[in-house]
Structures are given as structure tokens and as C-alpha cells.
Tab-separated table of C-alpha atoms in Angstrom:
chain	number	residue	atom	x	y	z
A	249	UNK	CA	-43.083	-7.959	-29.978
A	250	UNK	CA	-39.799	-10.298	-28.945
A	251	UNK	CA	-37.996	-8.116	-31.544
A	252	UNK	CA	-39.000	-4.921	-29.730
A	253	UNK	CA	-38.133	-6.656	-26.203
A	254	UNK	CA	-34.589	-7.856	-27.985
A	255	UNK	CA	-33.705	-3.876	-29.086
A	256	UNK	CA	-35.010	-2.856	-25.920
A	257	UNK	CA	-32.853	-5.270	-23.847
A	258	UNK	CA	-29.664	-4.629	-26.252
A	259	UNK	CA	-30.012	-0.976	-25.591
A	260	UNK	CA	-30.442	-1.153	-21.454
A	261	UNK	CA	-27.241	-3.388	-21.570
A	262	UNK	CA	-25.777	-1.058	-23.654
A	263	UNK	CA	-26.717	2.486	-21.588
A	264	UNK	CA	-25.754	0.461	-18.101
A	265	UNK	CA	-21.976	-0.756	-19.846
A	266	UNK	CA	-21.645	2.869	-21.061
A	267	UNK	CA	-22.708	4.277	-17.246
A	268	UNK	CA	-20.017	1.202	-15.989
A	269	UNK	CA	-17.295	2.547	-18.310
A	270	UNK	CA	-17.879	6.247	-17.203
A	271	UNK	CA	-18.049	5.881	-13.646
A	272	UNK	CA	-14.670	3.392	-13.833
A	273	UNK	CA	-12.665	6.286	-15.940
A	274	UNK	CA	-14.059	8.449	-12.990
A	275	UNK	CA	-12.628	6.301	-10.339
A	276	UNK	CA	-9.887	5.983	-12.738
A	277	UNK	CA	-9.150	9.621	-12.625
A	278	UNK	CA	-8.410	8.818	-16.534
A	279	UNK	CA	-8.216	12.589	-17.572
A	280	UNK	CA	-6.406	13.977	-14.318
A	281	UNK	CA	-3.386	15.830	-14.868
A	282	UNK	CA	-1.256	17.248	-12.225
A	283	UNK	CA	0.982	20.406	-12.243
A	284	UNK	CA	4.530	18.893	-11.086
A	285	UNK	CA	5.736	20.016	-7.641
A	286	UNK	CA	9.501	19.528	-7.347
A	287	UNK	CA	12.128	19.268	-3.970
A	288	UNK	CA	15.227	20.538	-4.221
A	289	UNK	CA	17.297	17.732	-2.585
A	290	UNK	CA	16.877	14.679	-4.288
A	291	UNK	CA	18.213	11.624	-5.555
A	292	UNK	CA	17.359	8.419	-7.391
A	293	UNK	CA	18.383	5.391	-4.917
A	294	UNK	CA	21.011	3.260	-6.665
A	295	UNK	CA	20.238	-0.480	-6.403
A	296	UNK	CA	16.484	-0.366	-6.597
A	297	UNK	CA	15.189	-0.681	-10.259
A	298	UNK	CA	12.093	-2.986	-10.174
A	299	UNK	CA	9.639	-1.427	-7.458
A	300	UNK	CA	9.670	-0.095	-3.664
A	301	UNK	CA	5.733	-0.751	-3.243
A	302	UNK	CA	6.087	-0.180	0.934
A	303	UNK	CA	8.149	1.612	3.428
A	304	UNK	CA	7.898	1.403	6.897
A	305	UNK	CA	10.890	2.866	8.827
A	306	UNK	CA	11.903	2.306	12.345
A	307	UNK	CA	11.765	4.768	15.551
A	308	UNK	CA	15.892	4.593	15.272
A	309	UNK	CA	15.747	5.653	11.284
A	310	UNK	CA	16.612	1.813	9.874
A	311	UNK	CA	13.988	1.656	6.732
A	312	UNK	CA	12.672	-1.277	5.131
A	313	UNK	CA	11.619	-1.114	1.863
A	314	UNK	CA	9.865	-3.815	-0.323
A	315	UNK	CA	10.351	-4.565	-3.986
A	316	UNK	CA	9.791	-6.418	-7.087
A	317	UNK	CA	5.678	-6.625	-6.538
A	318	UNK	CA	4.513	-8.815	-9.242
A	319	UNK	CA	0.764	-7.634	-9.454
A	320	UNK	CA	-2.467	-8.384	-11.833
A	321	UNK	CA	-2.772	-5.850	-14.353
A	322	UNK	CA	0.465	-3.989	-13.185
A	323	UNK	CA	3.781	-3.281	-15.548
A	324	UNK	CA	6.649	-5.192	-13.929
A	325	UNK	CA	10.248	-4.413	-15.469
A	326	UNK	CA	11.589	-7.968	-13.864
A	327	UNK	CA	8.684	-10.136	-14.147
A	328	UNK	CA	10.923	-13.487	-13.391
A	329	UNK	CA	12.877	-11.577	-10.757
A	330	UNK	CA	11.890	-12.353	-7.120
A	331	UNK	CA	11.108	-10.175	-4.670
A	332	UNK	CA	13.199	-8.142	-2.346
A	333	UNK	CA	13.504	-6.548	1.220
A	334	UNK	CA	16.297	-3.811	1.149
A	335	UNK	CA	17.242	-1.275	4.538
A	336	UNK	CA	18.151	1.712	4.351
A	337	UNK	CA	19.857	3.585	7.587
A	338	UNK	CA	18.534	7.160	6.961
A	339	UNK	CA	21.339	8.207	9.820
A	340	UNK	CA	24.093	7.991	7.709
A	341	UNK	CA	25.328	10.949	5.417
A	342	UNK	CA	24.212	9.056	2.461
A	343	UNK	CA	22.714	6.119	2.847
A	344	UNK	CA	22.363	3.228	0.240
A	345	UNK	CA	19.751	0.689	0.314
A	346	UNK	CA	20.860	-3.136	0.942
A	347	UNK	CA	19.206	-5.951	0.294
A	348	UNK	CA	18.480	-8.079	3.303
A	349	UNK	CA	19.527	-11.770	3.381
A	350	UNK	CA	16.439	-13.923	4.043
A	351	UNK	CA	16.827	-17.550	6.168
A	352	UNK	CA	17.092	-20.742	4.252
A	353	UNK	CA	13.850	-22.219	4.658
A	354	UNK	CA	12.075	-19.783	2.659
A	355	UNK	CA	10.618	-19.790	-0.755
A	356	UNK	CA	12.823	-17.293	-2.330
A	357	UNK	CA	11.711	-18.222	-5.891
A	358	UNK	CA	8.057	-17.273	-5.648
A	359	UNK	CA	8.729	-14.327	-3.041
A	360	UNK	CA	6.416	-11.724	-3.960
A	361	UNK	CA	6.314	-9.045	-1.437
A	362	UNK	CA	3.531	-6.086	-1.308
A	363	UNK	CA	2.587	-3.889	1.734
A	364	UNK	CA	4.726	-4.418	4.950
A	365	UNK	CA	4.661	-3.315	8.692
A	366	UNK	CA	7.034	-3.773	11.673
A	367	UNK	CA	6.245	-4.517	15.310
A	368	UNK	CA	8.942	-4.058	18.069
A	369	UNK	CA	8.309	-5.932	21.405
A	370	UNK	CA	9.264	-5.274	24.537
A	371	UNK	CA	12.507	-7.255	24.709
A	372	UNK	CA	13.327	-4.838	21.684
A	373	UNK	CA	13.308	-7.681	19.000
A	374	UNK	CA	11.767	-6.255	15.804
A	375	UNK	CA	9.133	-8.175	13.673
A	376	UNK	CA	8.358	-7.614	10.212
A	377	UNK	CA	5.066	-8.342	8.982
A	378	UNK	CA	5.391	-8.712	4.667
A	379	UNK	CA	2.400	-9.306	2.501
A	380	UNK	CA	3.742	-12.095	-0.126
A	381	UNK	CA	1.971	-13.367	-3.131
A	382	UNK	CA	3.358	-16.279	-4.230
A	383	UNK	CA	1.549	-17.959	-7.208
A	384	UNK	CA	-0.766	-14.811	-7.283
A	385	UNK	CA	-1.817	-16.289	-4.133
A	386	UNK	CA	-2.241	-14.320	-0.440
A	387	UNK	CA	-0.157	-14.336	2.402
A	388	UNK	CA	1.835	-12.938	5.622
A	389	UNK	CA	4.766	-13.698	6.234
A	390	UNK	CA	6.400	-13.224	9.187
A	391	UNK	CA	10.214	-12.531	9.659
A	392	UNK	CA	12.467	-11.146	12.855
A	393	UNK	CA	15.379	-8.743	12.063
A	394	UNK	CA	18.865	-9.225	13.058
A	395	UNK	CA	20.246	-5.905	12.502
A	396	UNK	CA	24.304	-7.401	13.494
A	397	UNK	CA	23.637	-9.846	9.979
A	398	UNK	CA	21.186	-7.587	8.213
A	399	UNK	CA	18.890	-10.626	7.888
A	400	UNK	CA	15.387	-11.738	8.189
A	401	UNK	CA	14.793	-14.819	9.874
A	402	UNK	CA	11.811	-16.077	8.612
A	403	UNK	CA	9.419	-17.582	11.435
A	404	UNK	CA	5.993	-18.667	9.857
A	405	UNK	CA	3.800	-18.048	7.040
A	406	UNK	CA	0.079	-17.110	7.560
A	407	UNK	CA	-2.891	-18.055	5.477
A	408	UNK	CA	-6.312	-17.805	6.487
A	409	UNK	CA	-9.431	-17.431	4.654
A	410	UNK	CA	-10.553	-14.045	5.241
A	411	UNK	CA	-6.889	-13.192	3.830
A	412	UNK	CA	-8.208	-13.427	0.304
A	413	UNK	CA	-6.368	-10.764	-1.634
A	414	UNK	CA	-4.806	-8.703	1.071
A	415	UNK	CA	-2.901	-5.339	0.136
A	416	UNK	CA	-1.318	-3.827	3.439
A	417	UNK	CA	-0.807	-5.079	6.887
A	418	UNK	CA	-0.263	-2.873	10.386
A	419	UNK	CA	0.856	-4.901	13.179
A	420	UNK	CA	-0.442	-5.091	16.550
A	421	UNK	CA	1.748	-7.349	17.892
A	422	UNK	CA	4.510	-10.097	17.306
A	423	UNK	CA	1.580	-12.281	15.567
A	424	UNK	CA	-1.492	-10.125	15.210
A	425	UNK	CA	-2.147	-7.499	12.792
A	426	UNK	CA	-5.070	-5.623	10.646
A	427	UNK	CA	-4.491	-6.559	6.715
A	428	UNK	CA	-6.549	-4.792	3.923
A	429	UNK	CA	-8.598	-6.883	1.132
A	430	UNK	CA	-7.858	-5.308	-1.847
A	431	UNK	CA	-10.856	-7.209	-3.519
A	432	UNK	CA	-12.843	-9.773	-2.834
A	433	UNK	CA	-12.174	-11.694	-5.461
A	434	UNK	CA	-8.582	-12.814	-6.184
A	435	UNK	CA	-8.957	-13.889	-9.899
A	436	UNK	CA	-7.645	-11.561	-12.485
A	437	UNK	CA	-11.087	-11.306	-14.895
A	438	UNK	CA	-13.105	-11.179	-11.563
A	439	UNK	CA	-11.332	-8.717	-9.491
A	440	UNK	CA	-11.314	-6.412	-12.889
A	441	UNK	CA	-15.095	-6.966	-13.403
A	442	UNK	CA	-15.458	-6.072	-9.365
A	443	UNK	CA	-13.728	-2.880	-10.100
A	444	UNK	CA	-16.066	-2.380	-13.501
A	445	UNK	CA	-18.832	-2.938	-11.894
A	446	UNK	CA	-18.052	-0.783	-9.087
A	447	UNK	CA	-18.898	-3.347	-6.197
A	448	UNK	CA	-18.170	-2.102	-2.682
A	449	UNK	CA	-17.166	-5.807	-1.424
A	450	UNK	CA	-13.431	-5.002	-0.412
A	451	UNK	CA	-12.873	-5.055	3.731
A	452	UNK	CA	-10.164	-5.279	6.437
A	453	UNK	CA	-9.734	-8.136	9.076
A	454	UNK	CA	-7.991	-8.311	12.062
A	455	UNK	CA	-6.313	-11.881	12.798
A	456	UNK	CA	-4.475	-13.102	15.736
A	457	UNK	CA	-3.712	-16.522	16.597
A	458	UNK	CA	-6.710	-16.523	18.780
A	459	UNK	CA	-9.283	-14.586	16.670
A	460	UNK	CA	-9.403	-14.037	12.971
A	461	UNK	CA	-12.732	-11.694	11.877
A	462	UNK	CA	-13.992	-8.882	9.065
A	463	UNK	CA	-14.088	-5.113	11.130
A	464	UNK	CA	-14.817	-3.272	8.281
A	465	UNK	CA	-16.239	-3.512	5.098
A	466	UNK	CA	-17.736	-1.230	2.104
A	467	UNK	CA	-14.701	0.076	0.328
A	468	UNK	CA	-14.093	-0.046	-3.629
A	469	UNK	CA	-10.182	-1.078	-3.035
A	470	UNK	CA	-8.847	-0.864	0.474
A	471	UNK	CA	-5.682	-0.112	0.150
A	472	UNK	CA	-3.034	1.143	2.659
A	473	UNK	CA	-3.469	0.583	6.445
A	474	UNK	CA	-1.678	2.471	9.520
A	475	UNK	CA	-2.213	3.642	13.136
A	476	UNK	CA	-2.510	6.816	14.695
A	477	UNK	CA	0.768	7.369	16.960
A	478	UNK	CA	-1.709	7.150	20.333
A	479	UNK	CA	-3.221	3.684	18.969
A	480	UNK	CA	-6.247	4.825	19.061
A	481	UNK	CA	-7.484	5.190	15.228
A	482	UNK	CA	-6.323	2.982	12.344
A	483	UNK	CA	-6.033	5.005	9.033
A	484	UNK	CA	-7.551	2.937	5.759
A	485	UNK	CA	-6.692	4.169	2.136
A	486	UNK	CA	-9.856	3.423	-0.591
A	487	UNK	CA	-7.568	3.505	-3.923
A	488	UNK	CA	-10.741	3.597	-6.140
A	489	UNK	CA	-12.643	5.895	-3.754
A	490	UNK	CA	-10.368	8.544	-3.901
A	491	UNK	CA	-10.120	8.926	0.416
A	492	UNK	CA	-8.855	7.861	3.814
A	493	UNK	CA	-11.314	6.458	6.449
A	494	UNK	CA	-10.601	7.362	10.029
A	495	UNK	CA	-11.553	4.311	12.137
A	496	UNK	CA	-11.671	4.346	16.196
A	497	UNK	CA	-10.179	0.924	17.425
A	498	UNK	CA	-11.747	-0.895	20.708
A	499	UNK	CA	-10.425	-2.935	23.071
A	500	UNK	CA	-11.743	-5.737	20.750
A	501	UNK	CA	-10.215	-5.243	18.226
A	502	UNK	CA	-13.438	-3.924	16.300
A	503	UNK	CA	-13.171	-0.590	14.347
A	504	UNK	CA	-16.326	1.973	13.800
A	505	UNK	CA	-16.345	4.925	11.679
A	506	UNK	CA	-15.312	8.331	12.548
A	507	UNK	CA	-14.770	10.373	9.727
A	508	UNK	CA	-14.260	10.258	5.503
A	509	UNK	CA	-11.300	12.667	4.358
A	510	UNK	CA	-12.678	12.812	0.451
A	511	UNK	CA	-9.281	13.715	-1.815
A	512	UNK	CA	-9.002	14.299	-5.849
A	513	UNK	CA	-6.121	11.319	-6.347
A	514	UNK	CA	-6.343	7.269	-6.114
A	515	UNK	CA	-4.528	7.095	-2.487
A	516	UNK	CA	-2.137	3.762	-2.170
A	517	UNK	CA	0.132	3.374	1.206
A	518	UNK	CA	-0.336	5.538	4.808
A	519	UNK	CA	2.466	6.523	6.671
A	520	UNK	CA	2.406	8.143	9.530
A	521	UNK	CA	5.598	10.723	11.356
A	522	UNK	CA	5.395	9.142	14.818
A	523	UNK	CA	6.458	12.582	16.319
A	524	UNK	CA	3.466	15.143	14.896
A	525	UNK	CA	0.678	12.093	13.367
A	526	UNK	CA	1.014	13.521	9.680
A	527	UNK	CA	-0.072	11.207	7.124
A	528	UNK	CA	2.002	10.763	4.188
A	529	UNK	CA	0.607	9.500	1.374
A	530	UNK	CA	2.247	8.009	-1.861
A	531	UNK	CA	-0.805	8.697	-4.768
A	532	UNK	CA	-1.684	7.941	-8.405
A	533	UNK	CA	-2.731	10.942	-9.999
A	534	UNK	CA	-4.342	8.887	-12.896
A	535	UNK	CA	-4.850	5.136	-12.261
A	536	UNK	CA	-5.522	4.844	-16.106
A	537	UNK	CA	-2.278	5.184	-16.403
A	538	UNK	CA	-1.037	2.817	-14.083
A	539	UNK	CA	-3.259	0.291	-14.897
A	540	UNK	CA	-2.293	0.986	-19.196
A	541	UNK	CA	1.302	1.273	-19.070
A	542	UNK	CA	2.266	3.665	-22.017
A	543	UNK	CA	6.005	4.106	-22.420
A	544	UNK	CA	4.694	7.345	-23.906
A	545	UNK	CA	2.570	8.334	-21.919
A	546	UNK	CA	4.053	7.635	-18.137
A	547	UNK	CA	1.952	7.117	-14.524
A	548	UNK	CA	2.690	9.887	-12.690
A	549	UNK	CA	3.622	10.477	-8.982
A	550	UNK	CA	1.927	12.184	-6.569
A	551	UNK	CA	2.789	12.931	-2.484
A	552	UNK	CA	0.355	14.403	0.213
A	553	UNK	CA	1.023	15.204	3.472
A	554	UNK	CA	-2.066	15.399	5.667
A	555	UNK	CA	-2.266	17.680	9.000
A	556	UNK	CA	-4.286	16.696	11.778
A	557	UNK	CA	-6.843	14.542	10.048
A	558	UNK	CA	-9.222	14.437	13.111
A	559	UNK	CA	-9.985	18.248	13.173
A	560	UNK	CA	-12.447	19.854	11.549
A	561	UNK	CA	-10.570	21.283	8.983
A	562	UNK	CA	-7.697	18.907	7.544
A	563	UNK	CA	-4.507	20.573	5.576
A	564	UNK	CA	-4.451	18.760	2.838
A	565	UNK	CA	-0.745	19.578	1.342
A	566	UNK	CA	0.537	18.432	-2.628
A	567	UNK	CA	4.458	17.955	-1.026
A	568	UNK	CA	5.623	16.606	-4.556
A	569	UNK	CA	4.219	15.716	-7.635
A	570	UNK	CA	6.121	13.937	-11.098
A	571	UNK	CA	4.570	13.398	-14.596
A	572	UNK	CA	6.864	10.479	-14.669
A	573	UNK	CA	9.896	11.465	-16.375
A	574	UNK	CA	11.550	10.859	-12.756
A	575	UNK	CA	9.076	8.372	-10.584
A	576	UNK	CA	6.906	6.317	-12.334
A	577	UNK	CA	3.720	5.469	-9.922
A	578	UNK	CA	4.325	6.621	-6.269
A	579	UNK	CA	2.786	4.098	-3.918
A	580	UNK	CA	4.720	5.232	-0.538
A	581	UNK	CA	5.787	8.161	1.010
A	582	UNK	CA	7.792	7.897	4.358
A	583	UNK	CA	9.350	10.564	6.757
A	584	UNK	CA	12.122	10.428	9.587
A	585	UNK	CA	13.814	13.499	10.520
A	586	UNK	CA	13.645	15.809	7.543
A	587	UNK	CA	14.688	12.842	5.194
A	588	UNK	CA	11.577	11.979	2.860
A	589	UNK	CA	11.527	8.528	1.045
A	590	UNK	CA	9.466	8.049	-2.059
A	591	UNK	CA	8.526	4.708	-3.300
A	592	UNK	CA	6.799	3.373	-6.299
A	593	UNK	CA	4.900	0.341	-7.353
A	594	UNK	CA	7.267	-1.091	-10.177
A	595	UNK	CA	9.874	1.623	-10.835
A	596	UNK	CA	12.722	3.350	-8.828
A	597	UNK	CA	12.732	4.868	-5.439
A	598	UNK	CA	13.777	8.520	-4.596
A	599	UNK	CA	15.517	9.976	-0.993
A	600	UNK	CA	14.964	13.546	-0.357
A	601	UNK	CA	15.689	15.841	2.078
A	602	UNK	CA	13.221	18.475	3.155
């Protein structure tokens, strides 16, 4: 009888790791393949080699762009490099990305920059808002931008509790801001056993000086985070559940559910065209791929472009799509003016017109 109990037990732990292993290759997309779709005006930026992970540009076309993301699981072609903030001014004829000089102050050494978002005040002084991870560790850090020095002065660093493994920020204001929890665990083994196992235990908080609380929870991976251009709706990615939330925001800060926009690709960072409230999307076609680097077998790069998310019927449109051979692992896709920037986890970054 304990024999028969033994086989029995072997073979239920068996059927539930094979039903684990399917159902992560499906969240994976691990056999997803996608036709390419090519633009006719584009270029490789020169200077960026080793990642432009997030893009946020400006109202007046300045673009920041962050790079050298040193992530769990993740190829990284510098992985002693530091991290770097680099502008682009999409006005110019051809513009060249520069990499901004950072205060003296600041851990340079362990900079480790991820998802970013900008916040201009009234007095026009413009924040930046960069999600750092120094010593696999979680933070915000909080700069100002002097466009006359191309600097960053760096003004605080925030840590908080409920900022466990956070992903993307949008600002709010000069020191408050929504930031996505990627997982809820932020050690290697356990966050990959929380996305094995399928665990819906990711969230988003809001924190402020004043107020620091969970408004959403239930996702696989939240991912990338953005507003609507009326302020009224923040935008939340679900890598690993394949879709964008739509969440109405209230005067408290809260956020309940409005809609689910389901999609066929692992969605990374949100951008939105301040002019018609597109979404842009930079996508991973196959996550197995990103997740198994395979010189020979590349991560591919995918872009949507979503059309007024809030109707009934959504126009879901495949703008540009890369087995690799050009842009290994699109995580970013940003607009201003015709001008389309492409950005990637841990490769190069690509400028387009449209």
C-alpha cells in the first residue's frame, strides 16, 4: 500500500510539473514566430550598444533613453559596464544620442537603470524618475535635468517596502509616482519559480512622500506603466499575460478596472503620442527567446501601435516586426512627430521615420 501511495504521488508531481512546464512555454510564447514587418527609414543609433530598456521623450522632442539594464536571467553584452542615461533631440536633422553627465554624489558604479518617466512642473523644471537596481536591489531615483549642461542632478534616492522588484515608474508629480512590481519576489530562484508556477502575486503601488500603498494587484509580470494624455486612466502592461489593463485613476490615487485588451505577444514598455493617445508598445514575440539567449537563434522584435483603446473595438496595428538580425528584444517604442524610436532590453536602439 505505501508503494502504491509513493507511484501515485510521483506521478501527480509529475502530471502537475508537466501542466507547469506547458502553461510557462504558453506564457512564454516559446513556438511564436512572427512574419517581419520592415520601415523604410531607418537607422541603427551610433553610441548605444548595451541596451535602451526605456524611452520617455519630452513635449519639446528632447528623449531620454536608458541603458545598460543588468537583469536576472537576461543576456547583457557589458555585464561590468554601468548604466547609462543618453538624450536624444529628435528636432535636429539627425540626431545622435549623448550620454548625460550625472552629479557627483551618485553611485555611478552600481547604476543600474530600468524603466524611467519624466515629470515637468509648473516652473518648467523637468524631473526624471529612473528605476535603478543596484546590487540586484530596487529603487527610484530621482534626478532634475539641466538641459544648458546636459546633466542630471541627482536629488534623492527612494526605497520603500512595497518597492520590492519594481519594473516601470509614471510620475505624478516632482516626488510621487505609480511603479510596477515585476514580481513579488526579488530573488533570482524565487521570482523564476513565481513565474513557473504561474502565481498572480505581481502589483503596482502608488507612493508619495505622504502615502505609499498597493492599487492593484493580480498580474503574472506587470510590466510597463503610462497615463492616458487626459490623466484619467493609467495603462499597465502584463508581460506574461500577454495584455494591457486599462485602469480609471481617482482622486485618491486608487485605480479600478475598466477594461483587458488581450494581445498574442509578451508586452514590455507603454508609450503613449500625447497628441492622438496611441499606445506604442515595444513586444517580445517569443520570451523563450529572450529569456535563452541563442546567438543562433536571436529574440526577436516586435512594435504595436494601439488606436483608441477605450472603444469598443481597439486597432490593434503590427507597425514593425525583426527576427533579430537587426534589433534584438524590443522593449520600447516611442513617437514624436513622425520620428519613431525603438529600444531594446540589452542590444542596440533604432530611429525611424514614419
Amino acid at each position: 500500500m505505501g508503494k502504491l501511495l509513493a507511484v501515485a504521488l510521483v506521478g501527480i508531481a509529475a502530471a502537475l510539473a508537466a501542466e507547469r512546464l506547458l502553461a510557462f512555454r504558453s506564457r512564454l510564447n516559446a513556438s511564436r514566430e512572427v512574419a517581419p514587418v520592415s520601415l523604410p527609414n531607418c537607422r541603427l543609433i551610433k553610441g548605444i550598444e548595451t541596451g535602451s530598456e526605456d524611452i520617455d521623450i519630452l513635449p519639446n522632442g528632447l528623449a531620454f533613453i536608458s541603458s545598460g539594464l543588468k537583469y536576472p536571467g537576461i543576456k547583457s553584452f557589458a555585464p561590468d559596464k554601468p548604466g547609462e542615461i543618453f538624450l536624444m533631440d529628435l528636432n535636429e536633422d539627425n540626431p545622435r544620442a549623448v550620454e548625460l553627465r550625472i552629479s557627483r554624489g551618485f553611485d555611478l558604479a552600481s547604476f543600474n537603470p530600468h524603466g524611467i518617466s519624466t515629470y515637468i512642473d509648473r516652473d518648467d523644471t523637468v524631473y526624471l524618475f529612473v528605476v535603478n537596481h543596484p546590487h540586484q536591489k530596487s529603487t527610484v531615483e530621482l534626478f532634475k535635468f539641466v538641459e544648458d549642461d546636459n546633466s542630471l542632478v541627482h536629488l534623492k534616492t527612494i526605497r520603500h517596502d512595497l518597492l520590492t522588484s519594481v519594473n516601470d515608474v509614471v510620475a505624478m508629480g516632482p516626488d510621487s509616482f505609480y511603479a510596477t512590481n515585476d514580481h513579488y519576489f526579488s530573488d533570482f530562484l524565487l521570482m523564476f519559480l513565481e513565474m513557473f508556477l504561474g502565481l498572480t502575486w505581481s502589483n503596482v503601488v502608488y507612493y508619495s512622500p505622504k502615502e505609499v500603498k498597493e492599487v492593484a494587484s493580480g498580474f503574472y509580470s506587470a510590466n510597463g506603466i503610462n497615463i492616458s494624455p487626459d490623466r484619467k486612466y493609467i495603462y499597465i502592461a502584463d508581460v506574461l499575460d500577454h495584455n494591457v489593463y486599462v485602469m480609471e485613476k481617482h482622486a485618491n490615487w486608487s485605480l479600478t478596472h475598466v477594461k483587458t485588451l488581450q494581445l498574442d505577444t509578451l508586452v514590455d514598455n507603454l508609450s503613449v503620442d500625447p497628441h492622438t493617445g496611441d499606445i506604442w508598445i515595444g513586444c517580445h514575440p517569443n520570451g523563450m527567446k529572450l529569456f535563452y539567449y541563442d546567438p543562433e537563434n536571436l529574440p526577436a522584435s516586435e512594435v504595436l501601435r494601439i488606436q483608441n483603446i477605450l472603444s469598443e473595438q481597439p486597432v490593434v496595428t503590427r507597425v514593425y516586426s525583426d527576427n533579430g538580425s537587426v534589433l534584438q528584444g524590443s522593449s520600447v517604442a516611442s513617437i514624436y512627430q513622425g520620428k519613431l524610436l525603438i529600444g531594446t532590453v540589452f542590444h542596440r536602439a533604432l530611429y525611424c521615420h514614419l
